[in-house]
mmCIF file of C-alpha atoms in Angstrom:
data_model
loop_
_atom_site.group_PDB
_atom_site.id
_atom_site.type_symbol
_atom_site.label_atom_id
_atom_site.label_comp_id
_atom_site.label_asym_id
_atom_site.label_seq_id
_atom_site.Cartn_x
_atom_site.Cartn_y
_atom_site.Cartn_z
ATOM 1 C CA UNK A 1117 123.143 84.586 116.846
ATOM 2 C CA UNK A 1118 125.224 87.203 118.506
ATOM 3 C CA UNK A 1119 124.400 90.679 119.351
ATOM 4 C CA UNK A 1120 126.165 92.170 116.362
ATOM 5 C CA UNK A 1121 124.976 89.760 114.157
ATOM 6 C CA UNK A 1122 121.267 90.374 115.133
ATOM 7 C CA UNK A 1123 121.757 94.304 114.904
ATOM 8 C CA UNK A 1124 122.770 93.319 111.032
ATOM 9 C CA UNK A 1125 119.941 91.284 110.392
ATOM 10 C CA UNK A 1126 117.259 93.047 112.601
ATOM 11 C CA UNK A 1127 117.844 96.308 113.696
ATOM 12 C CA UNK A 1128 114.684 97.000 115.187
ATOM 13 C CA UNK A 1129 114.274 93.706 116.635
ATOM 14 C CA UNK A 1130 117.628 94.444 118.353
ATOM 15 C CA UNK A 1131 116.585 98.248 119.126
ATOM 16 C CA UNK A 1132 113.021 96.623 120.767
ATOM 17 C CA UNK A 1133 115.089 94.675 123.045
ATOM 18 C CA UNK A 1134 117.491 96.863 124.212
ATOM 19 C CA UNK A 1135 114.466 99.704 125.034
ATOM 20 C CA UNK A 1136 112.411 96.811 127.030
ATOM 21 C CA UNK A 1137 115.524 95.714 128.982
ATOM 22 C CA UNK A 1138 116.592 99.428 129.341
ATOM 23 C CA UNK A 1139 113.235 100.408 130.489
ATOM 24 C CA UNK A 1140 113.102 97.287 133.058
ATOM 25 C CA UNK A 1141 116.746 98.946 134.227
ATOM 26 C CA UNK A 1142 115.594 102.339 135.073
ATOM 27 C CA UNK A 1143 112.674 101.072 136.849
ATOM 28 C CA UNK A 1144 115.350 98.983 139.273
ATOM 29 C CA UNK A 1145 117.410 102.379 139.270
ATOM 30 C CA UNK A 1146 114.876 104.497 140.492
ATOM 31 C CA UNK A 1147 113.371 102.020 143.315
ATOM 32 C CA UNK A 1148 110.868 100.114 141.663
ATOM 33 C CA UNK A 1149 110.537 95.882 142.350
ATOM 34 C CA UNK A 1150 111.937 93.597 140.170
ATOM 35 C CA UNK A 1151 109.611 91.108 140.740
ATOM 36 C CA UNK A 1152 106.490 92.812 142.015
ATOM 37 C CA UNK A 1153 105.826 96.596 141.248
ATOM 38 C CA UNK A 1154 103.035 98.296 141.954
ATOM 39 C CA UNK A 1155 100.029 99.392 140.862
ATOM 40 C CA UNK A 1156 101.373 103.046 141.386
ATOM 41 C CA UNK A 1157 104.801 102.258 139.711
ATOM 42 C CA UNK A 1158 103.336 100.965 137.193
ATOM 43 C CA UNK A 1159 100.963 103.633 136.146
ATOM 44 C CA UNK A 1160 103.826 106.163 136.552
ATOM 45 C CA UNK A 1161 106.034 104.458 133.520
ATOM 46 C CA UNK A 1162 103.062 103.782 131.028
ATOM 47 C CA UNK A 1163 100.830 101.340 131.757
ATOM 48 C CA UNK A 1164 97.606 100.439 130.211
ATOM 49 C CA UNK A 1165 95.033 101.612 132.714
ATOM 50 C CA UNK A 1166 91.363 102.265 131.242
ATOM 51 C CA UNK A 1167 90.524 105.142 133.130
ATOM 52 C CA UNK A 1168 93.332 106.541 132.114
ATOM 53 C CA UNK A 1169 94.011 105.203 128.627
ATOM 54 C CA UNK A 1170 90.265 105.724 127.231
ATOM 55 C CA UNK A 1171 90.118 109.684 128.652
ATOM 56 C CA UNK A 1172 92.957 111.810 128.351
ATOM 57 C CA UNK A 1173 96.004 109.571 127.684
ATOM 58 C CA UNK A 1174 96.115 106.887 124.543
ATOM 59 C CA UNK A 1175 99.451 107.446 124.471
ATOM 60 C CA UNK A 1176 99.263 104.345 127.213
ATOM 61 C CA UNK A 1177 98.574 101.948 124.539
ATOM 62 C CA UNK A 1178 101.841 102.046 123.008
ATOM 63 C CA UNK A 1179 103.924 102.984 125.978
ATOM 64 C CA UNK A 1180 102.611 99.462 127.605
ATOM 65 C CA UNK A 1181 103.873 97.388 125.372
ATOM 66 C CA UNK A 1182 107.538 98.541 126.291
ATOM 67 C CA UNK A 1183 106.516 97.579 130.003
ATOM 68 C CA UNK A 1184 106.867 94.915 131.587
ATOM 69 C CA UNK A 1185 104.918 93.564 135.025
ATOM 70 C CA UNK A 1186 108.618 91.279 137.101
ATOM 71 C CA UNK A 1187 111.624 89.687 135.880
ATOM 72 C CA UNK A 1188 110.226 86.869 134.500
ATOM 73 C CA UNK A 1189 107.266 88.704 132.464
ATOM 74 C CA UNK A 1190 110.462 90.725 130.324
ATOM 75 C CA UNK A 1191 112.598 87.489 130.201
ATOM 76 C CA UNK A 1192 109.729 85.253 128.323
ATOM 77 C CA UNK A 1193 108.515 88.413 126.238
ATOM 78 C CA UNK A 1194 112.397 89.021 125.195
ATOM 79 C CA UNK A 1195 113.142 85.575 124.268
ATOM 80 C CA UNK A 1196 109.820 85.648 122.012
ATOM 81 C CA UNK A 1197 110.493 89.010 120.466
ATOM 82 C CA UNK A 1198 114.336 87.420 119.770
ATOM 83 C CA UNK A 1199 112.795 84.598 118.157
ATOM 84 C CA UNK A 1200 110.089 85.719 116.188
ATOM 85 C CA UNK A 1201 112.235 89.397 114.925
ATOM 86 C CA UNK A 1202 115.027 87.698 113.494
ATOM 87 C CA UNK A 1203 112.404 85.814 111.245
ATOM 88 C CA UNK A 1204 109.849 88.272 111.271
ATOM 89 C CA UNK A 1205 112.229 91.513 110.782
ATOM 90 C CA UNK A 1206 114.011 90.834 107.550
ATOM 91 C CA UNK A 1207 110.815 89.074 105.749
ATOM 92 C CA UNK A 1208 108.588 91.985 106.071
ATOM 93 C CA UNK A 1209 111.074 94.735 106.536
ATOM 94 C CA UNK A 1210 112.275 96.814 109.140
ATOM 95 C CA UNK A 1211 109.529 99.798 108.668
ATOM 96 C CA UNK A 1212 106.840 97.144 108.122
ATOM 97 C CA UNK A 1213 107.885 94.989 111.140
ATOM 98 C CA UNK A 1214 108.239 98.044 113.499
ATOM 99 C CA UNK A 1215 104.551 99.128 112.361
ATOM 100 C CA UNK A 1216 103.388 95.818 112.791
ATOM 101 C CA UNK A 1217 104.326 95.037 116.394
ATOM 102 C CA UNK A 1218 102.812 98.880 117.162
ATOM 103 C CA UNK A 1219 99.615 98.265 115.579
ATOM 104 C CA UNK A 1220 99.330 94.854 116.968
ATOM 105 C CA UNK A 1221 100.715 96.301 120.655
ATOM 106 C CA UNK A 1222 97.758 98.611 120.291
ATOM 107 C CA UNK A 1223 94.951 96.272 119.153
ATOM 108 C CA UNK A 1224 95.652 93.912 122.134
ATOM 109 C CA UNK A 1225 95.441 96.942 124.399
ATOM 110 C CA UNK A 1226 92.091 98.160 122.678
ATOM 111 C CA UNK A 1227 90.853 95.008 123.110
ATOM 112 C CA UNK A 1228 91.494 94.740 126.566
ATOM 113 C CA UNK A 1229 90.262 97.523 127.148
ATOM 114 C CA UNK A 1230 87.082 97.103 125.219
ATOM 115 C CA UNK A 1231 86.778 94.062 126.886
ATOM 116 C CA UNK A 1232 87.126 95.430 130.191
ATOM 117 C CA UNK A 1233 84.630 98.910 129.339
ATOM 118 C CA UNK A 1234 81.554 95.855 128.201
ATOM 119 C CA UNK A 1235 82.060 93.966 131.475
ATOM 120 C CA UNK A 1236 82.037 97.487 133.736
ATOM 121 C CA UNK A 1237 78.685 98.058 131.852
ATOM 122 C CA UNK A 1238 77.174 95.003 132.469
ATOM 123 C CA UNK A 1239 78.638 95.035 136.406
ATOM 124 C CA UNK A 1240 80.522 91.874 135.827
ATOM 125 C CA UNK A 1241 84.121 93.194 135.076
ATOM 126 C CA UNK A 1242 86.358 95.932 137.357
ATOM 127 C CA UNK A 1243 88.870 98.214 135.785
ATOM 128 C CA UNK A 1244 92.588 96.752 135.821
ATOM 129 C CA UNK A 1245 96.186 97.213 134.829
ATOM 130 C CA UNK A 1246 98.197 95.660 131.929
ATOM 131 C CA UNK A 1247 101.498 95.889 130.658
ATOM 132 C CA UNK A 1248 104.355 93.812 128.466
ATOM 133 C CA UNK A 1249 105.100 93.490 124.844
ATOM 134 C CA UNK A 1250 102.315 90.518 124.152
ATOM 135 C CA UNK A 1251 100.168 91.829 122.054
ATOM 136 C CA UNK A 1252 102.569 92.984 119.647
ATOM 137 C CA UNK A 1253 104.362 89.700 119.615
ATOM 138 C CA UNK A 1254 101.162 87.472 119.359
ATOM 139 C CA UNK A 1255 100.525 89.763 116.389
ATOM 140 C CA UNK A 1256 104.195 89.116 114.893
ATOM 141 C CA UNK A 1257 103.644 85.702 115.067
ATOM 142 C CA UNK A 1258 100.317 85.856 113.841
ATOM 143 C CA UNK A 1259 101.917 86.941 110.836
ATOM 144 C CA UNK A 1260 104.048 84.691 110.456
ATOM 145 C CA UNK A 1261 101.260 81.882 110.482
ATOM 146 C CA UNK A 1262 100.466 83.340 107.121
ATOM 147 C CA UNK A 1263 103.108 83.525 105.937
ATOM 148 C CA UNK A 1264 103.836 79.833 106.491
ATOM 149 C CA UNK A 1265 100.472 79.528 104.455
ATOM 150 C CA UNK A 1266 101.471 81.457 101.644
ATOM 151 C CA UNK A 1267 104.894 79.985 101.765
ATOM 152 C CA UNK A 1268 107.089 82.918 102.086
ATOM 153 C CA UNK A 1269 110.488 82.233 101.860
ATOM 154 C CA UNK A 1270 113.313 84.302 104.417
ATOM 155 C CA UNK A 1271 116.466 83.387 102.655
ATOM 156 C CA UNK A 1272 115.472 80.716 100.618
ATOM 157 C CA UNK A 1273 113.777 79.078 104.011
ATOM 158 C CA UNK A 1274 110.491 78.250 104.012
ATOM 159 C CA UNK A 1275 108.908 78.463 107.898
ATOM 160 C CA UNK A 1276 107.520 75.459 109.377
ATOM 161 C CA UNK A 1277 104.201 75.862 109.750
ATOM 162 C CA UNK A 1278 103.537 73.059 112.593
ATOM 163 C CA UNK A 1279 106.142 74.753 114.381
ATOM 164 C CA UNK A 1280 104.734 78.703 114.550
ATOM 165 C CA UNK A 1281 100.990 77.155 115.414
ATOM 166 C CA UNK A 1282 102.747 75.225 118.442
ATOM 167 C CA UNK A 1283 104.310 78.219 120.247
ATOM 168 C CA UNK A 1284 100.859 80.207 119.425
ATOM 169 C CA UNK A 1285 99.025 77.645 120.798
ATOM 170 C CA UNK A 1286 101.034 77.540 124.081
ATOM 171 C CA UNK A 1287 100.739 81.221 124.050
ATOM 172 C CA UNK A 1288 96.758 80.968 124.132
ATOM 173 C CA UNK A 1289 96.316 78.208 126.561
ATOM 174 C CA UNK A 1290 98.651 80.173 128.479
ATOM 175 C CA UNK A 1291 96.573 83.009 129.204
ATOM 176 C CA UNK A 1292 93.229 81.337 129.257
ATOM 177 C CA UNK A 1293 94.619 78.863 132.264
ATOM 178 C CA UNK A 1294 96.575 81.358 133.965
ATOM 179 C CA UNK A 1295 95.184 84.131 135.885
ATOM 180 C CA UNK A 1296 96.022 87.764 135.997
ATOM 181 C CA UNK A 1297 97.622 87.028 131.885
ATOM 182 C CA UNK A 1298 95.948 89.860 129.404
ATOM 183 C CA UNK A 1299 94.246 87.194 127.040
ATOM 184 C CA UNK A 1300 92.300 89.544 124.961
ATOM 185 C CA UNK A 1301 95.251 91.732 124.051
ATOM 186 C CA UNK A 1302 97.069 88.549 122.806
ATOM 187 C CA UNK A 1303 93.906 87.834 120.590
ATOM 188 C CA UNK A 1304 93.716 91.423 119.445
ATOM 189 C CA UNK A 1305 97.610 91.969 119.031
ATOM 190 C CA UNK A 1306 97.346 88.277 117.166
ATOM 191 C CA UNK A 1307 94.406 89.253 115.111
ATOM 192 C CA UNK A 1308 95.457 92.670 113.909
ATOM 193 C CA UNK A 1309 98.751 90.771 113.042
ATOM 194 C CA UNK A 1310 97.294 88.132 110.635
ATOM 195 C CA UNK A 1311 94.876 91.356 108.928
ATOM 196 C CA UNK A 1312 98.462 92.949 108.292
ATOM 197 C CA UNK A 1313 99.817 89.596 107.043
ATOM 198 C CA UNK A 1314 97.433 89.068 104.609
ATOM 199 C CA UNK A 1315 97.737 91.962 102.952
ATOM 200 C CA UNK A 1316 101.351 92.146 102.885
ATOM 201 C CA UNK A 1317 101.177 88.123 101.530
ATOM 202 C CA UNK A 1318 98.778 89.025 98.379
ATOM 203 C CA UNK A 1319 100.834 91.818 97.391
ATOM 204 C CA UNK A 1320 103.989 89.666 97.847
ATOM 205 C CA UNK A 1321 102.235 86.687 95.958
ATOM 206 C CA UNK A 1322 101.268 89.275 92.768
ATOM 207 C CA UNK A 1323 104.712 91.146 92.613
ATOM 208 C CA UNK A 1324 106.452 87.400 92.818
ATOM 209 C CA UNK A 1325 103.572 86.582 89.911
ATOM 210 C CA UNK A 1326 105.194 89.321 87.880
ATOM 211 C CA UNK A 1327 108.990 88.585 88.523
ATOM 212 C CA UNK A 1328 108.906 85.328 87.516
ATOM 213 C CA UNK A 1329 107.322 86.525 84.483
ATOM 214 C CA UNK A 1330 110.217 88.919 83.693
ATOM 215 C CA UNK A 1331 112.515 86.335 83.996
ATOM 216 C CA UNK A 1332 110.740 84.264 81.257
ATOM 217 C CA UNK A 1333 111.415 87.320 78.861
ATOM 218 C CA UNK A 1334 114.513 87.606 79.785
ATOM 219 C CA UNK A 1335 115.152 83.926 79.452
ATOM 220 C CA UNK A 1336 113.648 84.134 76.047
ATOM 221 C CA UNK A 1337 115.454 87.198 75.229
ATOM 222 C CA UNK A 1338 118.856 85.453 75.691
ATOM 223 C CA UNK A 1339 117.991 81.806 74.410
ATOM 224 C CA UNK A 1340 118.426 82.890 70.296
ATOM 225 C CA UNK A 1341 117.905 86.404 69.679
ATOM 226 C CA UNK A 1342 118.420 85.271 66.150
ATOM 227 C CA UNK A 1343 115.288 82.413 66.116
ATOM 228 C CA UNK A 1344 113.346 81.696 62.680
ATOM 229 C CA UNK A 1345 110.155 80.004 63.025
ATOM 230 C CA UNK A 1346 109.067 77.624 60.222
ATOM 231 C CA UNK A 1347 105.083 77.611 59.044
ATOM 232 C CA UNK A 1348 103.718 75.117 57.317
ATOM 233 C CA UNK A 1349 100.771 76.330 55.061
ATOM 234 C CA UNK A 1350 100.013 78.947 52.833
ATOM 235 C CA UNK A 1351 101.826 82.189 53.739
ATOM 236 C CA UNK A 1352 103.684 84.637 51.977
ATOM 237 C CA UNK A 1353 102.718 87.041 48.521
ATOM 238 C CA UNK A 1354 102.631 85.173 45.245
ATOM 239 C CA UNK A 1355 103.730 88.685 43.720
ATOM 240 C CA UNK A 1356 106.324 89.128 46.463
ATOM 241 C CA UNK A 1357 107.680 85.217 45.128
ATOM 242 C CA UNK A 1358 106.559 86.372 40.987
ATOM 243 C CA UNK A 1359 109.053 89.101 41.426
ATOM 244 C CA UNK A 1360 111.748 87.058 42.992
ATOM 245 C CA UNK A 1361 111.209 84.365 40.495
ATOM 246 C CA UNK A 1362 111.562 87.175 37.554
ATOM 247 C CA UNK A 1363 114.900 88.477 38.794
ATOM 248 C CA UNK A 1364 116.426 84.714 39.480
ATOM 249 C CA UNK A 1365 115.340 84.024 35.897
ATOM 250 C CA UNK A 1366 116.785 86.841 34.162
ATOM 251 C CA UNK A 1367 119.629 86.618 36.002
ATOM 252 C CA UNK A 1368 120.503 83.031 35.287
ATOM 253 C CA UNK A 1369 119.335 83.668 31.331
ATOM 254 C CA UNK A 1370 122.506 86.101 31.096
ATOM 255 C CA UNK A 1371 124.692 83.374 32.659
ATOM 256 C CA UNK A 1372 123.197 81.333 29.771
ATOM 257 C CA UNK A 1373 123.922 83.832 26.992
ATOM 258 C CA UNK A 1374 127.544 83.761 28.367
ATOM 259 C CA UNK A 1375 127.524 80.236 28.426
ATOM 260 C CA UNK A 1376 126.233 79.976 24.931
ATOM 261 C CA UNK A 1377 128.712 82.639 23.675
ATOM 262 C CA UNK A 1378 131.447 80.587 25.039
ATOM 263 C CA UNK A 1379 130.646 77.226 23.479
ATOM 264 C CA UNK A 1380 129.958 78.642 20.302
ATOM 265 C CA UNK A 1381 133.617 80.494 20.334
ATOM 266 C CA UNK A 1382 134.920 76.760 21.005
ATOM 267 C CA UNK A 1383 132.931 75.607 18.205
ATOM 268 C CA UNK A 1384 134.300 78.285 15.701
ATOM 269 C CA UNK A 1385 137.920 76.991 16.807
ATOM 270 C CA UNK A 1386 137.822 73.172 16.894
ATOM 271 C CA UNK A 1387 137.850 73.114 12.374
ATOM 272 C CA UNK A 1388 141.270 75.133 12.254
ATOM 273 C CA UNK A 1389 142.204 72.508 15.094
ATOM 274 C CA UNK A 1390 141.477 69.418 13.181
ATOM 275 C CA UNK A 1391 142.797 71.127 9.964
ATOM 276 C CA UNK A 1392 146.451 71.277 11.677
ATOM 277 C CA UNK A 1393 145.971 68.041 12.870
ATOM 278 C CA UNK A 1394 144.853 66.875 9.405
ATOM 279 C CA UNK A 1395 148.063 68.838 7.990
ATOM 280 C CA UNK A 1396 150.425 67.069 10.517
ATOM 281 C CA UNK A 1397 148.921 63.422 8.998
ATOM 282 C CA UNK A 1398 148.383 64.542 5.424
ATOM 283 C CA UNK A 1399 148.749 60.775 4.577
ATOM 284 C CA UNK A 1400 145.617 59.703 6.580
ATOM 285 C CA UNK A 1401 142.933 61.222 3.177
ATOM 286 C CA UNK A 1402 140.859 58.515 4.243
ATOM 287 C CA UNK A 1403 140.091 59.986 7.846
ATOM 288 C CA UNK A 1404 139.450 63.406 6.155
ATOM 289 C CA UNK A 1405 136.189 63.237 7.832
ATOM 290 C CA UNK A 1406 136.588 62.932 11.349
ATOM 291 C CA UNK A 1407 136.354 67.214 11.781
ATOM 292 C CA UNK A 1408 133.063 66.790 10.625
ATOM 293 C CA UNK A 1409 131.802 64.341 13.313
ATOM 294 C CA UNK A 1410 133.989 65.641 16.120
ATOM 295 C CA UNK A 1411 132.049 68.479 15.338
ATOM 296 C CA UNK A 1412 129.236 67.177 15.259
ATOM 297 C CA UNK A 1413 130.136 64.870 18.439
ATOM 298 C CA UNK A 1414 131.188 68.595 20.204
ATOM 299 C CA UNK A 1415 127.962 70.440 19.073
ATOM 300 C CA UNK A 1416 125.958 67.335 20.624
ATOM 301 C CA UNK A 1417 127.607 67.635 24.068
ATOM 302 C CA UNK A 1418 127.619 71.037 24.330
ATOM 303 C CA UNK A 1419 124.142 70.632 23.166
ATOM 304 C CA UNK A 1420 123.251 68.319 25.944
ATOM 305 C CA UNK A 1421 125.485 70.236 28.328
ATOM 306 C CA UNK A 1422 123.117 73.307 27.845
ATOM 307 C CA UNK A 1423 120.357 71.217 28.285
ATOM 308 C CA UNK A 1424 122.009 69.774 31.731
ATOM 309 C CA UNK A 1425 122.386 73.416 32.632
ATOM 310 C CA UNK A 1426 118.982 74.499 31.739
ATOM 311 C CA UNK A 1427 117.136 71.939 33.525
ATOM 312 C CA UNK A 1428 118.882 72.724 36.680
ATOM 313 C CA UNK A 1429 118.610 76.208 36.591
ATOM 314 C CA UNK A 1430 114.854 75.219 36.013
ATOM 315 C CA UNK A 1431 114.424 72.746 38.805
ATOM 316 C CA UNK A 1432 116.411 75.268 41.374
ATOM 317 C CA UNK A 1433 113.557 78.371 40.123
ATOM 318 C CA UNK A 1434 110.966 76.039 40.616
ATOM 319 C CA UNK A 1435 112.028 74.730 44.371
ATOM 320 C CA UNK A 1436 112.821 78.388 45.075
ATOM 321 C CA UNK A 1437 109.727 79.532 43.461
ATOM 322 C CA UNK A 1438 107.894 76.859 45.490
ATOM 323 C CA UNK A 1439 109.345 77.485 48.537
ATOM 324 C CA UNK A 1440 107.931 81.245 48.472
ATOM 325 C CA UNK A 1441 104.521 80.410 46.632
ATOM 326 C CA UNK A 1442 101.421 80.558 49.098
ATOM 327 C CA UNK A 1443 100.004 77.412 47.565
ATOM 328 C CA UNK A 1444 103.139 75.321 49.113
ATOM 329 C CA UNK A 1445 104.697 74.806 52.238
ATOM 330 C CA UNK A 1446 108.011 76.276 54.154
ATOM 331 C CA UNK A 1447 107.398 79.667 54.088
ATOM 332 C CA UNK A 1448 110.504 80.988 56.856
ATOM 333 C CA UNK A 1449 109.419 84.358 58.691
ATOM 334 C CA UNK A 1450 111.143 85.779 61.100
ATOM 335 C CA UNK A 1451 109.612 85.160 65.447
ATOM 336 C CA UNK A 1452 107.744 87.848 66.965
ATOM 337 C CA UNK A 1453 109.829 90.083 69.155
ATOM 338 C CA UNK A 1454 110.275 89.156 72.886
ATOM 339 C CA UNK A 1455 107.603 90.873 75.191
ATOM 340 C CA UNK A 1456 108.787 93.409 77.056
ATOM 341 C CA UNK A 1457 109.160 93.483 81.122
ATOM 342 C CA UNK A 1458 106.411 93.744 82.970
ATOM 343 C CA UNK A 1459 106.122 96.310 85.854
ATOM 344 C CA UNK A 1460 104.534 95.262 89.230
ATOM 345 C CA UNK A 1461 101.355 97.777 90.061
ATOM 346 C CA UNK A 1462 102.161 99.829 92.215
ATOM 347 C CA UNK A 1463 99.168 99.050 94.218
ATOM 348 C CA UNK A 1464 100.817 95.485 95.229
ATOM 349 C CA UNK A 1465 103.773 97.571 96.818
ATOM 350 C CA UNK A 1466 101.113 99.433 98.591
ATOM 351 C CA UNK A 1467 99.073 97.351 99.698
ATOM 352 C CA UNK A 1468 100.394 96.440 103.398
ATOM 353 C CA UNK A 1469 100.692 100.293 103.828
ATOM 354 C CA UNK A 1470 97.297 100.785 103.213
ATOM 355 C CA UNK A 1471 96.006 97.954 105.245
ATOM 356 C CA UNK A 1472 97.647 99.239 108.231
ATOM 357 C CA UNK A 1473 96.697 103.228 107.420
ATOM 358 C CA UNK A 1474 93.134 101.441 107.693
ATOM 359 C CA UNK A 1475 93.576 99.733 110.882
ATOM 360 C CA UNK A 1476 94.705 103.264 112.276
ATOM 361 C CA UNK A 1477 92.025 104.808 111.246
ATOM 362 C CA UNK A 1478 89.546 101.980 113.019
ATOM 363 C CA UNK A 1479 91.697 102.073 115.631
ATOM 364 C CA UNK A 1480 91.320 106.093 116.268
ATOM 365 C CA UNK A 1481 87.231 105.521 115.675
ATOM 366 C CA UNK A 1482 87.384 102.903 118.185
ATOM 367 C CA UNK A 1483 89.200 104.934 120.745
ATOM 368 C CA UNK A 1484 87.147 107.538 120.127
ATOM 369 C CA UNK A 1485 83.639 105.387 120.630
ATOM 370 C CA UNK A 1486 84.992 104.348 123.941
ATOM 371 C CA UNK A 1487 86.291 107.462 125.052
ATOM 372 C CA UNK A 1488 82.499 109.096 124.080
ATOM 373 C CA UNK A 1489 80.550 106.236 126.147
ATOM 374 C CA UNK A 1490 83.691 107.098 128.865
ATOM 375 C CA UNK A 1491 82.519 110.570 129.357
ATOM 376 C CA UNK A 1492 78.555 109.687 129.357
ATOM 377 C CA UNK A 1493 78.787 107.537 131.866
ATOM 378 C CA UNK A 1494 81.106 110.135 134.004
ATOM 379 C CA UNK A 1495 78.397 113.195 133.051
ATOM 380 C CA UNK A 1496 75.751 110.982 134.411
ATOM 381 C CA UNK A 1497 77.565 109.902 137.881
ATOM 382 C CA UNK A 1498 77.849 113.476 138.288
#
C-alpha cells in the first residue's frame, strides 16, 4: 500500500507515522544519537521517567509513546503501527483508533511505572527510563484479538485469528527474554486495548443485531405489499355474511323478475306466431293443435330454464354465503402490516465512548494514588 493510499484509508495511522519518524528526525537534527541517546536526551524530548512522570509532569505518558530509544526501536514500532492501523484504523474509526492507541500508550506507561514505584518500595526495583510507541500498539492489537473473536469484518474480511495471536505472542516473549524491553507497558497498553475492544465489539454485535433486522422488514415490505393470508376456521361475522347474503339475494331476485317478465312476453307472442303459420297451411286442420303443445313444450322449458337459473343462483349464495359464515372455512383477511424499522439504542453507539471516558477516569485516580504515595515518601526523606 502506498503512501497516498494509506493516508485514504488511515489517516491517523499515516499522521502517527509521519510524527514518530519526524520526531526521530529532529532528534538527529539537533545532535542527538541515532542509535544510542542518552539518558539526558531522552528526558529532554518526553520520556517516561517516574520521578518525573508521577510528580509534576504526566504529560510524559503520552509524549513517550511518540519516542523512540535507536534506529531500530522506531523501525520495528513503525512497521507494527503500519500493519496493525491499516486494519485497525478503518474498523474502529479514526477518532476511536486515535483514542485507543493514547489510552493504551498511557496504560503501558502507568503500568510501568506502577510496576517500577512497588519494586522501589520493597528495595528490589530502581527508577528507569522508557520510551517508544509499544504500549499503544500492543493495545491496538489487543483489540484486534477480539475482534477476530467476535468476527468483525473490515471490508467484508474477516481477520485471522491464528495470525494476530502469533505476532502478540512474539511481542511478549520478546520482552520477557530480552533485557532493557518495557514488558509491563506492553501488558498494560495490551490490556487496556482488549477492555476498549470489548466494549466497542458488544455494541457493534447489538447495532449489527438490529440492522439485520431492518432489512427483514424491508425485505418483507417489498416481497407483496399486496399479500392475503388464508385462515382456516371459524372467523368472520355471521351478520357481516347475513347482510351480504341479503343484498346478493335481492339483487339476483330482480334479475329473476326480469327474466320472468321476458319469458312471459315470449309466451304472449308464440299463439299469433303459430296462427300465421297455421294461416300460411290452412289445409293442414288436422295439425290445428300443435300451438297448443308448442306452448305447452315452450312454457315447460322456460319452466325448467327458470328452474336451471334458480338453482344456480342458489348454489352460488350458498358457496358465497359459506365462504363468509364463521361455522365454515376460507375466511380471506387481509396480513398484518409490516413492522416498522427498528432504531439501534443509542447506548450501543455509546458504548466504546464510555468505556474509554472510564478508563480516563481510573487512569487520573491512579496517577493521582501514585503521585500521593510520591510525595509521602519525599516529605518523609526530608
Amino acid at each position: 500500500m502506498t503512501i497516498l493510499q494509506l493516508l485514504k484509508t488511515a489517516p491517523i495511522t499515516t499522521l502517527l507515522l509521519a510524527s514518530f519518524i519526524g520526531l526521530f528526525v529532529l532528534q538527529i537534527v539537533t545532535g542527538v544519537d541515532a542509535n544510542n541517546p542518552s539518558t539526558e536526551a531522552l528526558l529532554t524530548w518526553g520520556a517516561n521517567a517516574l520521578p518525573f512522570t508521577m510528580s509534576d509532569e504526566p504529560w510524559r505518558l503520552v509524549s513517550s509513546a511518540f519516542l523512540h530509544i535507536g534506529l531500530m526501536h522506531l523501525l520495528f514500532n513503525s512497521f507494527a503501527m503500519y500493519f496493525f492501523g491499516q486494519i485497525a484504523e478503518p474498523m474502529f474509526g479514526s477518532a476511536k483508533f486515535l483514542a485507543l492507541f493514547l489510552l493504551a500508550a498511557i496504560g503501558g506507561n502507568l503500568l510501568n511505572n506502577y510496576v517500577t514505584w512497588q519494586g522501589i518500595i520493597d528495595g528490589t526495583g530502581q527508577p528507569g527510563i522508557s520510551a517508544g510507541a509499544s504500549g499503544g500498539i500492543m493495545g491496538i492489537g489487543a483489540a484486534l484479538l477480539i475482534a477476530a473473536l467476535f468476527k468483525i469484518s473490515v471490508n467484508g474480511m474477516v481477520l485471522n485469528l491464528k495470525s494476530l495471536v502469533f505476532i502478540m505472542g512474539i511481542n511478549l516473549v520478546y520482552g520477557f527474554a530480552v533485557p532493557g524491553i518495557d514488558n509491563a507497558g506492553h501488558i498494560g497498553g495490551a490490556i487496556t486495548g482488549l477492555v476498549i475492544a470489548l466494549a466497542f465489539a458488544i455494541g457493534y454485535r447489538q447495532r449489527l443485531t438490529v440492522t439485520m433486522q431492518n432489512v427483514a422488514i424491508q425485505q418483507q415490505r417489498n416481497a407483496n405489499p399486496y399479500q392475503t393470508t388464508y385462515h382456516y376456521g371459524k372467523q368472520g361475522s355471521g351478520q357481516y355474511n347475513r347482510k351480504y347474503s341479503s343484498q346478493y339475494n335481492s339483487q339476483n331476485s330482480a334479475q329473476l323478475d326480469n327474466q320472468d317478465s321476458y319469458d312471459s312476453s315470449d309466451d304472449a307472442h308464440l299463439p299469433s306466431l303459430d296462427t300465421d303459420f297455421n294461416n300460411q297451411n290452412a289445409g293442414l286442420d288436422s295439425r290445428h293443435s300443435k300451438p297448443d303443445r308448442y306452448d305447452t313444450e315452450i312454457d315447460s322449458d322456460d319452466s325448467s330454464t327458470r328452474d336451471v337459473h334458480s338453482n344456480d343462483m342458489n348454489h352460488s349464495i350458498a358457496m358465497h354465503t359459506a365462504s363468509h359464515d364463521p361455522d365454515h372455512n376460507n375466511t380471506i383477511q387481509p396480513t398484518a402490516p409490516p413492522k416498522e424499522p427498528i432504531k439501534p439504542a443509542i447506548i450501543w453507539q455509546l458504548l466504546p465512548w464510555l468505556m474509554m471516558l472510564l478508563i480516563s477516569i481510573g487512569f487520573v485516580w491512579w496517577w493521582q494514588d501514585i503521585h500521593e504515595q510520591l510525595l509521602q515518601v519525599l516529605k518523609a526523606i526530608e
